[in-house]
Short mmCIF file of C-alpha atoms and ligand atoms in Angstrom, two decimals:
data_model
loop_
_atom_site.label_atom_id
_atom_site.label_comp_id
_atom_site.label_asym_id
_atom_site.label_seq_id
_atom_site.Cartn_x
_atom_site.Cartn_y
_atom_site.Cartn_z
CA MET X 1 -24.12 -44.90 17.76
CA ALA X 2 -24.47 -41.13 17.16
CA VAL X 3 -25.98 -40.26 13.80
CA ASN X 4 -23.58 -38.34 11.57
CA TYR X 5 -26.01 -36.65 9.16
CA LYS X 6 -23.25 -35.39 6.90
CA ASP X 7 -22.30 -38.95 6.01
CA LEU X 8 -25.73 -40.16 5.11
CA SER X 9 -26.25 -38.77 1.60
CA ASP X 10 -24.30 -41.42 -0.27
CA GLN X 11 -25.79 -44.37 1.67
CA GLU X 12 -28.86 -45.11 -0.50
CA LEU X 13 -29.64 -48.82 -0.21
CA LEU X 14 -33.16 -48.74 -1.61
CA TYR X 15 -33.35 -47.97 -5.34
CA GLY X 16 -35.86 -48.11 -8.16
CA ALA X 17 -38.81 -49.37 -6.17
CA LYS X 18 -42.39 -49.28 -7.57
CA MET X 19 -44.30 -47.76 -4.68
CA CYS X 20 -47.00 -45.17 -5.32
CA GLN X 21 -45.73 -41.58 -5.18
CA GLY X 22 -45.46 -40.33 -1.65
CA CYS X 23 -45.39 -43.76 -0.07
CA GLY X 24 -44.59 -43.42 3.59
CA ALA X 25 -43.43 -47.04 3.87
CA ALA X 26 -40.65 -46.39 1.38
CA VAL X 27 -39.44 -43.38 3.40
CA ALA X 28 -39.40 -45.47 6.61
CA VAL X 29 -37.25 -48.23 5.11
CA ARG X 30 -34.97 -45.86 3.20
CA LEU X 31 -34.19 -43.92 6.37
CA ALA X 32 -33.59 -47.11 8.32
CA LEU X 33 -31.17 -48.48 5.74
CA LYS X 34 -29.24 -45.19 5.73
CA ILE X 35 -28.45 -45.84 9.36
CA LEU X 36 -27.97 -49.61 9.29
CA GLY X 37 -25.85 -49.65 6.14
CA GLU X 38 -24.69 -52.52 3.97
CA LYS X 39 -24.20 -54.99 6.82
CA THR X 40 -27.98 -55.63 6.95
CA CYS X 41 -29.94 -58.77 6.03
CA ALA X 42 -33.56 -57.95 5.53
CA ALA X 43 -36.72 -60.09 5.52
CA TYR X 44 -40.26 -59.08 4.69
CA PRO X 45 -43.53 -60.93 4.11
CA ALA X 46 -46.30 -60.31 1.62
CA CYS X 47 -46.99 -56.62 1.86
CA CYS X 48 -46.69 -53.46 -0.27
CA PHE X 49 -42.96 -53.31 0.49
CA ALA X 50 -42.39 -56.82 -0.90
CA ALA X 51 -44.61 -56.32 -3.92
CA THR X 52 -42.91 -53.06 -4.87
CA THR X 53 -39.29 -53.95 -4.24
CA SER X 54 -38.81 -57.62 -4.71
CA VAL X 55 -40.45 -59.52 -7.52
CA TYR X 56 -38.11 -62.42 -8.34
CA PRO X 57 -35.55 -62.14 -9.84
CA GLN X 58 -35.37 -58.45 -9.18
CA SER X 59 -34.84 -56.61 -5.90
CA ALA X 60 -34.66 -52.86 -5.23
CA LEU X 61 -32.73 -53.47 -2.01
CA PHE X 62 -28.98 -53.33 -2.06
CA VAL X 63 -28.67 -55.63 0.93
CA ASN X 64 -29.29 -59.35 1.28
CA ASN X 65 -32.96 -60.01 1.60
CA ALA X 66 -35.62 -62.68 1.73
CA VAL X 67 -39.30 -62.60 1.09
CA THR X 68 -41.16 -64.85 3.52
CA ALA X 69 -44.67 -66.08 4.33
CA PHE X 70 -47.14 -63.62 5.88
CA PRO X 71 -47.32 -65.11 9.42
CA ALA X 72 -43.60 -65.93 9.46
CA LEU X 73 -41.73 -62.63 9.34
CA ALA X 74 -40.40 -62.57 12.89
CA SER X 75 -39.60 -66.28 12.90
CA THR X 76 -37.73 -65.99 9.56
CA ALA X 77 -35.77 -63.10 11.04
CA SER X 78 -35.08 -65.19 14.18
CA GLY X 79 -33.68 -68.01 12.02
CA MET X 80 -31.51 -65.55 10.17
CA ALA X 81 -30.16 -64.22 13.51
CA VAL X 82 -29.32 -67.77 14.67
CA ALA X 83 -27.60 -68.47 11.32
CA ALA X 84 -25.60 -65.26 11.52
CA GLU X 85 -24.38 -66.24 14.96
CA ALA X 86 -23.56 -69.85 13.86
CA LEU X 87 -21.64 -68.47 10.91
CA GLY X 88 -19.67 -66.20 13.22
CA TRP X 89 -20.75 -62.99 11.49
CA ASP X 90 -19.64 -59.91 13.31
CA GLU X 91 -21.99 -58.12 15.69
CA ASP X 92 -22.28 -55.19 13.28
CA VAL X 93 -24.64 -57.19 11.04
CA THR X 94 -28.32 -56.31 11.59
CA ILE X 95 -31.09 -58.76 10.90
CA LEU X 96 -33.91 -56.45 9.86
CA ALA X 97 -37.56 -57.58 9.71
CA ILE X 98 -39.78 -55.22 7.76
CA GLY X 99 -43.54 -55.70 8.06
CA GLY X 100 -46.77 -53.79 7.41
CA ASP X 101 -49.40 -53.39 10.18
CA GLY X 102 -51.48 -56.28 8.99
CA GLY X 103 -48.49 -58.58 8.90
CA THR X 104 -47.52 -57.37 12.37
CA VAL X 105 -50.40 -56.69 14.66
CA ASP X 106 -52.63 -59.42 13.16
CA ILE X 107 -51.16 -62.18 11.05
CA GLY X 108 -47.56 -62.06 12.37
CA ILE X 109 -48.20 -61.25 16.01
CA GLN X 110 -47.59 -64.81 17.23
CA ALA X 111 -44.14 -65.03 15.63
CA LEU X 112 -43.25 -61.58 16.85
CA SER X 113 -44.35 -62.41 20.36
CA GLY X 114 -42.26 -65.52 20.30
CA ALA X 115 -39.14 -63.62 19.08
CA ALA X 116 -39.74 -61.00 21.75
CA GLU X 117 -40.17 -63.58 24.50
CA ARG X 118 -37.02 -65.41 23.44
CA ASN X 119 -35.28 -62.03 22.99
CA ASP X 120 -33.94 -63.07 19.54
CA ASN X 121 -31.40 -60.69 18.12
CA ILE X 122 -33.50 -58.95 15.49
CA LEU X 123 -34.60 -55.42 14.68
CA TYR X 124 -38.30 -55.48 13.72
CA LEU X 125 -39.60 -52.48 11.85
CA CYS X 126 -43.32 -52.21 11.40
CA TYR X 127 -44.38 -49.55 8.98
CA ASP X 128 -47.92 -48.73 9.81
CA ASN X 129 -50.14 -47.54 6.92
CA GLU X 130 -53.18 -48.53 8.94
CA ALA X 131 -54.69 -51.15 6.65
CA TYR X 132 -53.85 -54.11 4.42
CA MET X 133 -52.89 -51.87 1.49
CA ASN X 134 -51.26 -54.33 -0.90
CA THR X 135 -54.46 -56.23 -1.43
CA GLY X 136 -56.76 -53.22 -1.75
CA VAL X 137 -57.18 -51.43 1.64
CA GLN X 138 -58.72 -53.98 3.99
CA ARG X 139 -59.12 -53.16 7.67
CA SER X 140 -56.37 -54.34 9.95
CA GLY X 141 -56.14 -54.37 13.76
CA SER X 142 -54.30 -51.04 13.37
CA THR X 143 -56.96 -49.27 11.31
CA PRO X 144 -58.27 -46.24 13.26
CA TYR X 145 -61.82 -45.86 14.37
CA GLY X 146 -63.95 -44.25 11.71
CA ALA X 147 -61.75 -45.01 8.68
CA SER X 148 -63.49 -46.36 5.62
CA THR X 149 -61.83 -49.47 4.17
CA THR X 150 -63.12 -52.05 1.68
CA THR X 151 -64.01 -54.39 4.54
CA THR X 152 -65.38 -51.60 6.75
CA PRO X 153 -66.98 -49.29 4.19
CA ALA X 154 -68.29 -45.85 5.21
CA GLY X 155 -71.24 -46.08 7.52
CA PRO X 156 -71.92 -48.30 10.59
CA CYS X 157 -69.12 -50.71 9.66
CA SER X 158 -66.49 -47.90 9.76
CA ILE X 159 -67.67 -46.25 12.97
CA GLY X 160 -67.98 -48.99 15.47
CA GLU X 161 -69.76 -52.18 14.57
CA LYS X 162 -66.75 -53.76 13.00
CA ASN X 163 -64.13 -51.08 13.42
CA THR X 164 -63.41 -50.31 17.04
CA PHE X 165 -60.18 -49.29 18.70
CA ARG X 166 -56.85 -50.07 17.14
CA LYS X 167 -54.41 -52.42 18.82
CA ASN X 168 -51.54 -50.69 20.58
CA LEU X 169 -48.40 -52.48 19.32
CA PHE X 170 -46.13 -50.43 21.62
CA ASP X 171 -48.07 -51.55 24.69
CA ILE X 172 -48.08 -55.19 23.46
CA ILE X 173 -44.33 -55.21 22.84
CA THR X 174 -43.26 -53.35 25.99
CA ALA X 175 -45.31 -55.88 27.96
CA HIS X 176 -42.77 -58.43 26.67
CA ARG X 177 -39.96 -56.35 28.28
CA VAL X 178 -37.77 -56.31 25.15
CA PRO X 179 -34.48 -54.44 25.50
CA TYR X 180 -35.65 -51.64 23.14
CA ALA X 181 -38.92 -50.50 21.59
CA ALA X 182 -40.03 -47.23 20.05
CA THR X 183 -42.74 -45.52 18.08
CA ALA X 184 -41.77 -43.13 15.36
CA SER X 185 -43.07 -41.35 12.27
CA VAL X 186 -41.64 -40.76 8.81
CA SER X 187 -42.55 -37.13 9.36
CA TYR X 188 -39.91 -36.84 12.08
CA PRO X 189 -36.94 -38.30 10.20
CA ARG X 190 -34.26 -37.34 12.72
CA ASP X 191 -36.20 -38.90 15.60
CA LEU X 192 -36.67 -42.02 13.49
CA MET X 193 -33.07 -42.29 12.43
CA GLU X 194 -31.85 -41.74 15.97
CA LYS X 195 -34.14 -44.55 17.16
CA ILE X 196 -32.79 -46.85 14.44
CA ALA X 197 -29.27 -45.96 15.49
CA ARG X 198 -30.03 -46.61 19.14
CA ALA X 199 -31.66 -49.96 18.22
CA LYS X 200 -28.60 -50.88 16.17
CA ASP X 201 -26.45 -50.65 19.29
CA VAL X 202 -28.68 -52.88 21.39
CA ARG X 203 -28.64 -56.69 21.19
CA GLY X 204 -31.79 -58.73 21.44
CA CYS X 205 -35.30 -58.12 20.16
CA ARG X 206 -35.88 -54.44 19.16
CA VAL X 207 -39.16 -53.27 17.73
CA ILE X 208 -39.83 -49.89 16.10
CA HIS X 209 -43.42 -49.04 15.07
CA VAL X 210 -43.44 -46.30 12.44
CA SER X 211 -46.38 -44.23 11.27
CA ALA X 212 -46.21 -44.34 7.46
CA PRO X 213 -48.93 -42.34 5.72
CA CYS X 214 -50.32 -43.96 2.52
CA PRO X 215 -51.72 -41.49 -0.04
CA THR X 216 -53.46 -44.27 -1.97
CA GLY X 217 -55.25 -45.90 0.92
CA TRP X 218 -55.85 -42.79 3.02
CA GLY X 219 -56.85 -40.55 0.10
CA PHE X 220 -54.62 -37.51 0.02
CA ASP X 221 -52.32 -35.71 -2.35
CA PRO X 222 -49.00 -37.67 -2.44
CA ALA X 223 -47.04 -34.40 -1.98
CA LYS X 224 -48.54 -34.20 1.54
CA THR X 225 -47.24 -37.42 3.12
CA ILE X 226 -44.88 -35.69 5.52
CA GLU X 227 -47.46 -32.99 6.40
CA ILE X 228 -50.17 -35.57 7.08
CA GLY X 229 -47.86 -37.60 9.37
CA ARG X 230 -46.89 -34.47 11.27
CA MET X 231 -50.58 -33.52 11.73
CA ALA X 232 -51.23 -36.94 13.28
CA VAL X 233 -48.63 -36.29 15.95
CA GLU X 234 -49.61 -32.69 16.54
CA CYS X 235 -53.24 -33.62 17.18
CA GLY X 236 -52.28 -36.58 19.40
CA LEU X 237 -53.55 -39.39 17.16
CA TRP X 238 -49.94 -40.77 16.95
CA TYR X 239 -47.16 -40.36 19.51
CA LEU X 240 -43.41 -40.63 19.61
CA ALA X 241 -42.15 -42.76 22.43
CA GLU X 242 -39.26 -44.96 23.52
CA TYR X 243 -38.88 -47.93 25.87
CA GLU X 244 -35.65 -49.07 27.38
CA ASN X 245 -34.65 -50.50 30.78
CA ASP X 246 -38.26 -50.95 31.64
CA GLN X 247 -38.79 -47.18 31.39
CA ILE X 248 -40.98 -45.46 28.85
CA LYS X 249 -40.65 -41.88 27.74
CA LEU X 250 -42.50 -39.66 25.37
CA ASN X 251 -40.02 -37.99 23.04
CA TYR X 252 -42.31 -35.18 21.91
CA VAL X 253 -45.31 -33.79 23.74
CA PRO X 254 -47.15 -31.00 21.85
CA LYS X 255 -47.76 -27.97 24.09
CA VAL X 256 -51.42 -28.03 23.11
CA LEU X 257 -52.91 -30.84 21.04
CA LYS X 258 -54.37 -29.48 17.81
CA PRO X 259 -58.06 -30.27 17.06
CA VAL X 260 -58.37 -33.67 15.30
CA GLY X 261 -60.79 -32.17 12.72
CA GLU X 262 -58.09 -30.75 10.49
CA TYR X 263 -56.30 -34.15 10.28
CA ILE X 264 -59.54 -36.08 9.81
CA ARG X 265 -60.81 -33.75 7.09
CA SER X 266 -57.54 -33.97 5.19
CA GLN X 267 -58.20 -37.59 4.06
CA LYS X 268 -60.84 -39.28 1.93
CA ARG X 269 -61.02 -42.36 4.21
CA PHE X 270 -62.73 -40.20 6.81
CA LYS X 271 -64.83 -37.97 4.52
CA HIS X 272 -68.11 -39.69 5.39
CA LEU X 273 -67.82 -38.85 9.07
CA LYS X 274 -70.34 -36.41 10.57
CA ASP X 275 -69.26 -33.71 12.91
CA GLU X 276 -70.51 -35.72 15.98
CA GLU X 277 -68.40 -38.69 14.79
CA VAL X 278 -65.33 -36.44 14.57
CA ALA X 279 -66.16 -35.19 18.05
CA ARG X 280 -66.20 -38.86 19.17
CA ILE X 281 -62.71 -39.35 17.69
CA SER X 282 -61.64 -36.29 19.67
CA GLU X 283 -63.03 -37.77 22.84
CA ILE X 284 -61.20 -41.02 22.18
CA ARG X 285 -58.03 -39.03 21.53
CA ASP X 286 -58.45 -37.30 24.89
CA GLU X 287 -59.02 -40.52 26.81
CA GLU X 288 -56.05 -42.14 25.15
CA TRP X 289 -53.81 -39.17 25.71
CA GLU X 290 -54.75 -38.96 29.36
CA ARG X 291 -53.94 -42.65 29.75
CA LEU X 292 -50.62 -42.09 27.90
CA MET X 293 -49.57 -39.17 30.05
CA LYS X 294 -50.36 -41.04 33.26
CA ARG X 295 -48.33 -44.04 32.16
CA TYR X 296 -45.51 -42.63 30.12
CA ALA X 297 -44.74 -39.00 30.78
CA GLU X 298 -41.59 -38.48 32.77
C1 LIG K 1 -51.46 -66.13 4.80
C2 LIG K 1 -51.74 -65.05 3.76
N1 LIG K 1 -52.91 -64.40 3.84
C3 LIG K 1 -53.19 -63.42 2.95
C4 LIG K 1 -52.30 -63.04 1.95
C5 LIG K 1 -52.64 -61.99 0.99
N2 LIG K 1 -51.99 -60.75 1.25
C6 LIG K 1 -50.80 -60.44 0.66
S1 LIG K 1 -50.23 -58.93 1.05
C7 LIG K 1 -51.56 -58.61 2.01
C8 LIG K 1 -51.75 -57.33 2.74
C9 LIG K 1 -50.62 -56.96 3.63
O1 LIG K 1 -50.98 -55.92 4.52
P1 LIG K 1 -49.94 -55.25 5.52
O2 LIG K 1 -49.20 -56.31 6.26
O3 LIG K 1 -50.68 -54.28 6.33
O4 LIG K 1 -48.91 -54.57 4.56
P2 LIG K 1 -49.25 -53.49 3.41
O5 LIG K 1 -49.78 -54.24 2.24
O6 LIG K 1 -50.26 -52.52 3.98
O7 LIG K 1 -47.90 -52.85 3.11
C10 LIG K 1 -52.45 -59.73 2.06
C11 LIG K 1 -53.73 -59.81 2.79
C12 LIG K 1 -51.09 -63.76 1.96
N3 LIG K 1 -50.13 -63.49 1.04
N4 LIG K 1 -50.79 -64.77 2.82
S1 LIG K 2 -50.67 -48.45 -1.43
FE1 LIG K 2 -49.77 -47.09 0.19
S2 LIG K 2 -48.26 -48.32 1.29
FE2 LIG K 2 -48.72 -49.40 -0.65
S3 LIG K 2 -47.13 -48.68 -2.10
FE3 LIG K 2 -48.94 -47.35 -2.32
S4 LIG K 2 -48.56 -45.57 -0.96
FE4 LIG K 2 -47.17 -47.24 -0.33
#
């Protein structure tokens, strides 16, 4: 499905939500729903998205939706997909699972792995704000090295003893050989919407992992969400990629990676880091990028 940007403006399906200003998660879901449209049934577990959109009996989503248990997002969506098929709903209906990084890479990983292995007909969108934000910024398996959280406060806990390398969800999912997977960022909205559109056309288990900056948990001015997300990609701490037909491609390769320092110094969660620790993050970035280019670059 090609994205017709002129038609998108009147397709708001997320209204009146109570996120913090500048919430990247809200942008991710809003853009996804613009592409998927009204024929969507969404599910989400305990997370910022649920807490800010759907407190019974209210919901800010103008599509059918269900709030489910933390470990059960993918299995709930799998059940919805089977029900849609049993009811004979047309193939245009998307079963959309929306989860934070904690609910995806940690607590919901078993259900997601099962859905991926069975190739259940769901579109799973993980908005990654890099911590368990809804309960007060606890470290998740997707929290980057060096970030201060309430469970890895600034100091030894944040720089290695408890906080090591983040899990790579894209690697985990592509190892399941699902029909479609991608990484994206709210700071590259066209890339994100095109990936949602591509995923909509594919049947089976599709997973999109979206970088969604969080001004509250990361400590930056809410007006800068898009700028911060862009900086992450420009300095190589996030990347835009796609997986289909057992092939991986990088959608955007910066000509020269910007120094990580500007990105790191833009956020309070990293403000305790000394220059040598920032240099270590830069080394990690280089190792990871080299690995990425070897494996993924066309
Ligand atoms: C089994 C279970 N454990 C813990 C909780 C408490 N809890 C609710 S939301 C949340 C944080 C969710 O983090 P994440 O999935 O990263 O989404 P975010 O809040 O960052 O949007 C936690 C720990 C819960 N509801 N259920
Ligand atoms: S804490 Fe972060 S993810 Fe949660 S609603 Fe606020 S900005 Fe969004």
